[in-house]
Coordinates of C-alpha atoms in Angstrom, one line a residue:
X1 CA 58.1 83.4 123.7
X2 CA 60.5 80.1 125.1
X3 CA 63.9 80.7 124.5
X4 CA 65.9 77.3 124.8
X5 CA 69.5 77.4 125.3
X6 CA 71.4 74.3 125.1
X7 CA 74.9 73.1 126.3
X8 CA 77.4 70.2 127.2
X9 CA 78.5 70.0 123.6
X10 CA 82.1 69.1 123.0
X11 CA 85.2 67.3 121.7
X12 CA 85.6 63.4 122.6
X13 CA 87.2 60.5 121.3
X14 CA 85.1 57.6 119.5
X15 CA 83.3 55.5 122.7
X16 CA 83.5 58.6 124.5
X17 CA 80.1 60.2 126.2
X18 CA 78.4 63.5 126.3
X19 CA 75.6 65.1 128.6
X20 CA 73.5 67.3 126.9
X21 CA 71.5 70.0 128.7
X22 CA 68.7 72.4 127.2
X23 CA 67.4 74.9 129.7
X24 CA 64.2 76.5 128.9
X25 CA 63.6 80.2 129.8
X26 CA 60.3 79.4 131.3
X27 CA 57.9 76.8 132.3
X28 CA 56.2 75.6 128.8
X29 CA 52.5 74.9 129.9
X30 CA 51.7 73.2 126.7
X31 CA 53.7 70.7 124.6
X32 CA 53.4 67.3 123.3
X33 CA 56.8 66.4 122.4
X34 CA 60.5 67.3 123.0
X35 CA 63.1 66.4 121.6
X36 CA 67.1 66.3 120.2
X37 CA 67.5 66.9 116.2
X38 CA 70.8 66.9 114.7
X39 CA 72.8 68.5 111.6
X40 CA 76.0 67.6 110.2
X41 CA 77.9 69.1 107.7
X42 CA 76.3 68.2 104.1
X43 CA 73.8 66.3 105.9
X44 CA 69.7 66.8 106.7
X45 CA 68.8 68.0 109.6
X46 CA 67.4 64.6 111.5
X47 CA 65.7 64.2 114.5
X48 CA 67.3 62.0 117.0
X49 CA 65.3 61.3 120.1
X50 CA 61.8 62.6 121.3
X51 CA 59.7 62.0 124.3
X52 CA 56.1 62.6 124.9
X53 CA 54.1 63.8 128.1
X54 CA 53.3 60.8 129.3
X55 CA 57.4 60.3 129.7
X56 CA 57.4 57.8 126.7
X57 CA 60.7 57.6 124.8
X58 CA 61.5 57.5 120.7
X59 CA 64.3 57.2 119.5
X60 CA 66.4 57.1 115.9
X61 CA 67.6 53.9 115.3
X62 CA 71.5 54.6 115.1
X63 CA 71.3 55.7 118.5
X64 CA 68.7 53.1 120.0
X65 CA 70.2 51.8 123.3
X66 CA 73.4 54.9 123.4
X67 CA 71.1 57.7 124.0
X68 CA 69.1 58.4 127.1
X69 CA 66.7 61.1 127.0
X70 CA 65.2 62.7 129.8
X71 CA 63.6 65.7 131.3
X72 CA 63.2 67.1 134.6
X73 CA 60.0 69.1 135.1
X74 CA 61.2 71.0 138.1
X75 CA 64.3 72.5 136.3
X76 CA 62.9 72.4 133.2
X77 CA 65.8 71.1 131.5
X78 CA 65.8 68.3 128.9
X79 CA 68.9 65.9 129.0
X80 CA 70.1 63.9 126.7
X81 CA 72.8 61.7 127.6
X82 CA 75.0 60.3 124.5
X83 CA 77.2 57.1 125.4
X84 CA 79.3 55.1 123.2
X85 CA 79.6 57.8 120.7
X86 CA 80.6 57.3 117.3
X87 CA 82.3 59.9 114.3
X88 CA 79.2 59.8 112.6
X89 CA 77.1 61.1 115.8
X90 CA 79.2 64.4 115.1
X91 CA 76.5 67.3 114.5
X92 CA 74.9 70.7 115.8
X93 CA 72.8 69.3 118.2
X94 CA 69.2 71.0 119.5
X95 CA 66.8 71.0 121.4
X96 CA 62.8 71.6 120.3
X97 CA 59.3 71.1 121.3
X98 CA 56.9 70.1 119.0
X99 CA 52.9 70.2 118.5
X100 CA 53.1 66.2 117.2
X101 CA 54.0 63.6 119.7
X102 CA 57.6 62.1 119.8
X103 CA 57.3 60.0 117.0
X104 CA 56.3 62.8 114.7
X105 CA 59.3 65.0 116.1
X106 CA 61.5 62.3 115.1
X107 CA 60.8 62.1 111.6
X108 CA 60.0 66.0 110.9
X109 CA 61.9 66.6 107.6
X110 CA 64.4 69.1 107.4
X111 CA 62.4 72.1 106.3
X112 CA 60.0 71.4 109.4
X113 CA 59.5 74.4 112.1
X114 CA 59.4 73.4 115.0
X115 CA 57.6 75.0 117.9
X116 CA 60.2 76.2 119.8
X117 CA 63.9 75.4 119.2
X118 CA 67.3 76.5 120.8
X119 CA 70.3 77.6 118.3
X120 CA 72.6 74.3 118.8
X121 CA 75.7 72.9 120.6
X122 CA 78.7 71.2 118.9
X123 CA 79.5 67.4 119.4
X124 CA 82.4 66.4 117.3
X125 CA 83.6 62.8 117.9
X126 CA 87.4 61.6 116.5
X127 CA 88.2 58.0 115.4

């Protein structure tokens, strides 16, 4: 079994930016996607951004051109960094790695299980 354990969560200030980290207990040998999904209070879970093996990039479209997601094999670690943040980015954010390729992770409804996931970190973003 992969655990994932995410971090770099916090508080910041509308326009503000965030680094997000997700460090997997082992090497994963096989995926196709991985990915950020999102939950805010009274909200659907949503998937935010997804890459595929091949290092191509998907992306929600409230996010298109603030997020950057990226992954760095060696470490394995998956990054995703949040600029220009906005209150309604504020969420549980986590990490997961699907079966599907990115664009399937990105529009996985709620109930979806994904392969592996990690249990969250906070972002909460002020006006």
């Amino acid at each position: 079994q992969v655990q994932l354990v995410e971090s770099g969560g916090g508080s910041v200030q509308s326009g503000g930016s965030l680094r997000l980290s997700c460090v997997a207990s082992r090497y994963i040998e096989r995926w196709n996607s991985m990915g950020w999904f999102r939950q805010a209070p009274g909200k659907a879970r949503e998937g935010v951004a997804a890459l595929d093996q091949d290092g191509s990039t998907v992306y929600r479209d409230s996010v298109q051109g603030r997020f950057t997601i990226s992954h760095d094999d060696a470490k394995s670690t998956l990054y995703l960094q949040m600029n220009s943040l906005k209150p309604e980015d504020t969420g549980i954010y986590s990490c997961a790695v699907d079966w599907g390729g990115a664009n399937w992770f990105i529009r996985r409804p709620p109930e979806y299980e994904y392969k592996y996931r990690g249990q969250g970190t906070q972002v909460s973003v002020s006006s």
